[in-house]
GROMACS .gro file of C-alpha atoms in nm:
model
  251
    1MET     CA    1   0.000   0.000   0.000
    2TYR     CA    2   0.116   0.352  -0.071
    3GLY     CA    3  -0.016   0.707  -0.047
    4PRO     CA    4  -0.327   0.827   0.135
    5VAL     CA    5  -0.633   0.605   0.144
    6LEU     CA    6  -0.885   0.702  -0.122
    7LEU     CA    7  -1.236   0.733   0.024
    8VAL     CA    8  -1.500   0.753  -0.250
    9ILE     CA    9  -1.813   0.923  -0.114
   10ALA     CA   10  -2.132   0.849  -0.308
   11HIS     CA   11  -2.475   0.997  -0.247
   12GLY     CA   12  -2.659   0.669  -0.197
   13SER     CA   13  -3.004   0.557  -0.308
   14ARG     CA   14  -3.287   0.321  -0.213
   15ASP     CA   15  -3.241   0.171  -0.561
   16PRO     CA   16  -2.999  -0.124  -0.524
   17ARG     CA   17  -2.860  -0.058  -0.873
   18HIS     CA   18  -2.703   0.263  -0.742
   19ALA     CA   19  -2.475   0.099  -0.486
   20ALA     CA   20  -2.397  -0.188  -0.723
   21THR     CA   21  -2.279   0.061  -0.987
   22VAL     CA   22  -2.071   0.256  -0.737
   23HIS     CA   23  -1.900  -0.063  -0.618
   24ALA     CA   24  -1.833  -0.168  -0.980
   25LEU     CA   25  -1.669   0.169  -1.047
   26VAL     CA   26  -1.455   0.140  -0.734
   27ARG     CA   27  -1.344  -0.209  -0.837
   28ARG     CA   28  -1.230  -0.067  -1.168
   29VAL     CA   29  -1.033   0.204  -0.987
   30ARG     CA   30  -0.863  -0.064  -0.775
   31SER     CA   31  -0.774  -0.258  -1.088
   32LEU     CA   32  -0.607   0.052  -1.234
   33ARG     CA   33  -0.403   0.117  -0.917
   34PRO     CA   34  -0.344  -0.217  -0.741
   35GLY     CA   35  -0.133  -0.071  -0.460
   36LEU     CA   36  -0.388   0.192  -0.362
   37ARG     CA   37  -0.634   0.129  -0.080
   38VAL     CA   38  -0.979   0.244  -0.194
   39GLU     CA   39  -1.280   0.257   0.041
   40THR     CA   40  -1.643   0.340  -0.035
   41ALA     CA   41  -1.895   0.527   0.180
   42PHE     CA   42  -2.240   0.677   0.131
   43LEU     CA   43  -2.406   0.996   0.251
   44ASP     CA   44  -2.751   0.839   0.277
   45PHE     CA   45  -2.960   0.524   0.225
   46ASN     CA   46  -2.669   0.279   0.188
   47ALA     CA   47  -2.403   0.136   0.418
   48PRO     CA   48  -2.135   0.197   0.514
   49ALA     CA   49  -2.201   0.556   0.616
   50VAL     CA   50  -1.915   0.806   0.592
   51PRO     CA   51  -1.866   0.846   0.973
   52ARG     CA   52  -1.841   0.469   1.023
   53VAL     CA   53  -1.572   0.431   0.758
   54LEU     CA   54  -1.373   0.724   0.899
   55GLU     CA   55  -1.392   0.576   1.249
   56ARG     CA   56  -1.272   0.239   1.120
   57LEU     CA   57  -0.981   0.396   0.934
   58ALA     CA   58  -0.877   0.589   1.245
   59PHE     CA   59  -0.902   0.270   1.456
   60GLU     CA   60  -0.676   0.091   1.207
   61GLY     CA   61  -0.415   0.364   1.242
   62VAL     CA   62  -0.458   0.519   0.898
   63GLY     CA   63  -0.302   0.864   0.889
   64GLU     CA   64  -0.398   1.024   0.555
   65VAL     CA   65  -0.724   1.011   0.361
   66VAL     CA   66  -0.830   1.168   0.034
   67ALA     CA   67  -1.210   1.209   0.040
   68LEU     CA   68  -1.344   1.213  -0.315
   69PRO     CA   69  -1.705   1.321  -0.378
   70LEU     CA   70  -1.861   1.100  -0.644
   71LEU     CA   71  -2.042   1.404  -0.782
   72LEU     CA   72  -2.041   1.570  -1.122
   73THR     CA   73  -2.092   1.930  -1.010
   74ARG     CA   74  -2.029   2.148  -0.707
   75ALA     CA   75  -2.380   2.180  -0.567
   76PHE     CA   76  -2.521   2.145  -0.214
   77HIS     CA   77  -2.382   1.798  -0.138
   78ALA     CA   78  -2.031   1.904  -0.239
   79LYS     CA   79  -2.043   2.247  -0.075
   80ALA     CA   80  -2.222   2.160   0.250
   81ASP     CA   81  -2.302   1.795   0.323
   82ILE     CA   82  -1.964   1.638   0.259
   83PRO     CA   83  -1.752   1.907   0.433
   84ALA     CA   84  -1.987   1.889   0.732
   85VAL     CA   85  -1.955   1.513   0.773
   86LEU     CA   86  -1.577   1.524   0.724
   87ALA     CA   87  -1.547   1.795   0.987
   88GLN     CA   88  -1.671   1.539   1.242
   89ALA     CA   89  -1.400   1.287   1.154
   90PRO     CA   90  -1.162   1.155   1.422
   91PRO     CA   91  -0.892   1.419   1.476
   92GLN     CA   92  -0.603   1.181   1.406
   93LEU     CA   93  -0.711   1.155   1.042
   94ASP     CA   94  -0.544   1.397   0.800
   95ILE     CA   95  -0.819   1.445   0.539
   96ARG     CA   96  -0.782   1.615   0.204
   97LEU     CA   97  -1.102   1.685   0.014
   98ALA     CA   98  -1.074   1.622  -0.360
   99ASP     CA   99  -1.257   1.823  -0.623
  100VAL     CA  100  -1.583   1.696  -0.771
  101LEU     CA  101  -1.546   1.506  -1.095
  102GLY     CA  102  -1.668   1.768  -1.339
  103PRO     CA  103  -1.601   1.935  -1.559
  104SER     CA  104  -1.338   1.718  -1.726
  105PRO     CA  105  -1.251   1.595  -2.075
  106LEU     CA  106  -1.266   1.243  -1.930
  107LEU     CA  107  -1.632   1.296  -1.841
  108LEU     CA  108  -1.699   1.415  -2.194
  109SER     CA  109  -1.526   1.100  -2.323
  110THR     CA  110  -1.747   0.888  -2.099
  111VAL     CA  111  -2.062   1.051  -2.238
  112GLU     CA  112  -1.931   0.991  -2.590
  113ARG     CA  113  -1.865   0.624  -2.507
  114ARG     CA  114  -2.221   0.572  -2.383
  115LEU     CA  115  -2.371   0.753  -2.683
  116GLN     CA  116  -2.166   0.552  -2.932
  117GLU     CA  117  -2.266   0.228  -2.757
  118ALA     CA  118  -2.632   0.331  -2.781
  119LEU     CA  119  -2.598   0.422  -3.150
  120TYR     CA  120  -2.445   0.082  -3.219
  121GLU     CA  121  -2.729  -0.096  -3.039
  122ALA     CA  122  -2.976   0.104  -3.251
  123GLY     CA  123  -2.806  -0.013  -3.570
  124LEU     CA  124  -2.639   0.322  -3.635
  125THR     CA  125  -2.276   0.414  -3.699
  126PRO     CA  126  -2.047   0.691  -3.570
  127ALA     CA  127  -2.114   0.879  -3.894
  128ASP     CA  128  -2.479   0.914  -3.789
  129LYS     CA  129  -2.385   1.151  -3.507
  130ARG     CA  130  -2.373   1.434  -3.763
  131SER     CA  131  -2.751   1.404  -3.807
  132THR     CA  132  -2.831   1.330  -3.442
  133GLY     CA  133  -2.926   1.581  -3.177
  134VAL     CA  134  -2.843   1.504  -2.815
  135VAL     CA  135  -3.024   1.586  -2.493
  136LEU     CA  136  -2.767   1.595  -2.213
  137ALA     CA  137  -2.991   1.510  -1.919
  138SER     CA  138  -2.859   1.569  -1.567
  139ALA     CA  139  -3.021   1.518  -1.227
  140GLY     CA  140  -3.070   1.892  -1.179
  141SER     CA  141  -2.991   2.142  -0.906
  142THR     CA  142  -3.100   2.475  -0.762
  143ASP     CA  143  -2.736   2.587  -0.759
  144PRO     CA  144  -2.665   2.833  -1.046
  145GLU     CA  145  -2.301   2.723  -1.060
  146ALA     CA  146  -2.403   2.361  -1.119
  147ILE     CA  147  -2.657   2.458  -1.386
  148ALA     CA  148  -2.396   2.669  -1.565
  149VAL     CA  149  -2.152   2.375  -1.566
  150ILE     CA  150  -2.411   2.149  -1.734
  151ALA     CA  151  -2.470   2.415  -2.001
  152ASP     CA  152  -2.093   2.434  -2.059
  153VAL     CA  153  -2.068   2.056  -2.091
  154ALA     CA  154  -2.351   2.059  -2.348
  155ARG     CA  155  -2.162   2.318  -2.554
  156GLU     CA  156  -1.843   2.111  -2.537
  157LEU     CA  157  -2.034   1.799  -2.645
  158ARG     CA  158  -2.175   1.988  -2.943
  159HIS     CA  159  -1.818   2.053  -3.060
  160THR     CA  160  -1.752   1.678  -3.090
  161GLY     CA  161  -1.970   1.648  -3.399
  162TRP     CA  162  -2.334   1.610  -3.290
  163CYS     CA  163  -2.564   1.831  -3.493
  164ALA     CA  164  -2.718   1.989  -3.181
  165VAL     CA  165  -2.701   1.943  -2.803
  166ARG     CA  166  -2.950   2.066  -2.544
  167PRO     CA  167  -2.911   2.043  -2.165
  168ALA     CA  168  -3.205   1.911  -1.962
  169PHE     CA  169  -3.278   1.833  -1.597
  170ALA     CA  170  -3.473   1.567  -1.410
  171SER     CA  171  -3.553   1.801  -1.119
  172ALA     CA  172  -3.505   2.150  -0.976
  173ALA     CA  173  -3.438   2.320  -1.311
  174LEU     CA  174  -3.577   2.343  -1.664
  175PRO     CA  175  -3.611   2.222  -1.931
  176ARG     CA  176  -3.716   1.864  -1.856
  177THR     CA  177  -3.585   1.584  -2.077
  178GLU     CA  178  -3.909   1.544  -2.272
  179ASP     CA  179  -3.922   1.917  -2.346
  180ALA     CA  180  -3.565   1.919  -2.477
  181VAL     CA  181  -3.647   1.617  -2.696
  182ARG     CA  182  -3.947   1.802  -2.842
  183GLU     CA  183  -3.735   2.113  -2.899
  184LEU     CA  184  -3.480   1.916  -3.097
  185ARG     CA  185  -3.755   1.749  -3.300
  186ALA     CA  186  -3.903   2.090  -3.380
  187SER     CA  187  -3.562   2.214  -3.495
  188GLY     CA  188  -3.561   1.947  -3.767
  189VAL     CA  189  -3.290   1.704  -3.654
  190ARG     CA  190  -3.317   1.359  -3.810
  191ARG     CA  191  -3.300   1.171  -3.480
  192VAL     CA  192  -3.268   1.245  -3.108
  193ALA     CA  193  -3.048   1.071  -2.851
  194VAL     CA  194  -3.073   1.121  -2.476
  195ALA     CA  195  -2.749   1.100  -2.278
  196PRO     CA  196  -2.801   1.072  -1.900
  197TYR     CA  197  -2.532   1.281  -1.732
  198VAL     CA  198  -2.552   1.079  -1.412
  199ILE     CA  199  -2.318   0.823  -1.264
  200ALA     CA  200  -2.551   0.550  -1.139
  201PRO     CA  201  -2.913   0.435  -1.176
  202GLY     CA  202  -3.180   0.556  -0.936
  203PHE     CA  203  -3.497   0.763  -0.907
  204LEU     CA  204  -3.382   1.065  -1.111
  205PRO     CA  205  -3.214   0.860  -1.387
  206ASP     CA  206  -3.540   0.666  -1.417
  207ARG     CA  207  -3.720   0.999  -1.458
  208ILE     CA  208  -3.474   1.087  -1.736
  209ALA     CA  209  -3.552   0.755  -1.907
  210LEU     CA  210  -3.925   0.824  -1.889
  211GLY     CA  211  -3.869   1.166  -2.042
  212ALA     CA  212  -3.679   1.001  -2.326
  213HIS     CA  213  -3.979   0.799  -2.445
  214ASP     CA  214  -4.003   0.999  -2.770
  215ALA     CA  215  -3.629   0.988  -2.838
  216ASP     CA  216  -3.475   0.748  -3.090
  217VAL     CA  217  -3.180   0.651  -2.870
  218LEU     CA  218  -3.130   0.636  -2.493
  219ALA     CA  219  -2.773   0.598  -2.371
  220ASP     CA  220  -2.678   0.429  -2.046
  221VAL     CA  221  -2.568   0.610  -1.730
  222LEU     CA  222  -2.197   0.681  -1.703
  223GLY     CA  223  -2.146   0.387  -1.467
  224ALA     CA  224  -1.817   0.204  -1.432
  225ALA     CA  225  -1.668   0.336  -1.756
  226PRO     CA  226  -1.288   0.319  -1.778
  227GLU     CA  227  -1.262   0.694  -1.844
  228LEU     CA  228  -1.459   0.766  -1.527
  229ALA     CA  229  -1.235   0.535  -1.323
  230ARG     CA  230  -0.929   0.718  -1.456
  231LEU     CA  231  -1.087   1.050  -1.361
  232LEU     CA  232  -1.123   0.936  -1.000
  233LEU     CA  233  -0.751   0.870  -0.993
  234VAL     CA  234  -0.679   1.211  -1.147
  235ARG     CA  235  -0.878   1.382  -0.870
  236TYR     CA  236  -0.703   1.163  -0.611
  237GLU     CA  237  -0.359   1.263  -0.739
  238GLU     CA  238  -0.453   1.632  -0.745
  239ALA     CA  239  -0.573   1.620  -0.386
  240SER     CA  240  -0.274   1.416  -0.271
  241ALA     CA  241  -0.042   1.680  -0.410
  242ARG     CA  242  -0.209   1.960  -0.213
  243ALA     CA  243  -0.091   2.052   0.136
  244ALA     CA  244  -0.302   1.881   0.399
  245GLY     CA  245  -0.448   2.045   0.707
  246PRO     CA  246  -0.771   2.220   0.814
  247ALA     CA  247  -0.792   2.418   0.492
  248ALA     CA  248  -0.804   2.095   0.292
  249LEU     CA  249  -1.168   2.043   0.387
  250THR     CA  250  -1.271   2.354   0.197
  251ALA     CA  251  -1.110   2.245  -0.130
   0.00000   0.00000   0.00000
């Protein structure tokens, strides 16, 4: 073992597919970095909870931890919930808080992977992306910073060759997925694909899927994609390189 322990902090869900996907992603991270100790914890609904994992690590004599939010944007969970729970950690733990995953070219590559897989399953080819509009459908947030990031990601995705890209949200913001699909149809695109910009299945991804009922193609969630696993390690390395201490929890 070498370096700080990587603690991946997921939101959690009553949907068992959520935790299963998180664990699959963490297994992929471990396979990429065999000497790195990687632990998983959840904010809600699933075990183990973040405080229990931190207590266990302290009991085992672990000194350094990189806490990595399994989140795509800096909204309430990243700005408030996770720092609050880490602030209650045993004092002997030296915790560095990593940045959220997005934005990142690796996330964009993951979205592209899922869209290309969905095109293939629909009998289409990569050349068909030039006549396909995409709805980039995220969970949604009331945080303006998070909404702006999703809009930026949609613009970046448009530059990869899709004929049009529209952001959409499953909750807390507009437009909804079904409205963005209708907007693309009205603009005259030949076909519409919906790309869920979410990591794991659950209530809001299911809402995205329902909103995609009039789309031609529905991509899978980001899941345990290799690009996403590499991104976790990038955020881990960035946090490991920062000076530790009390200020680390506000990163």
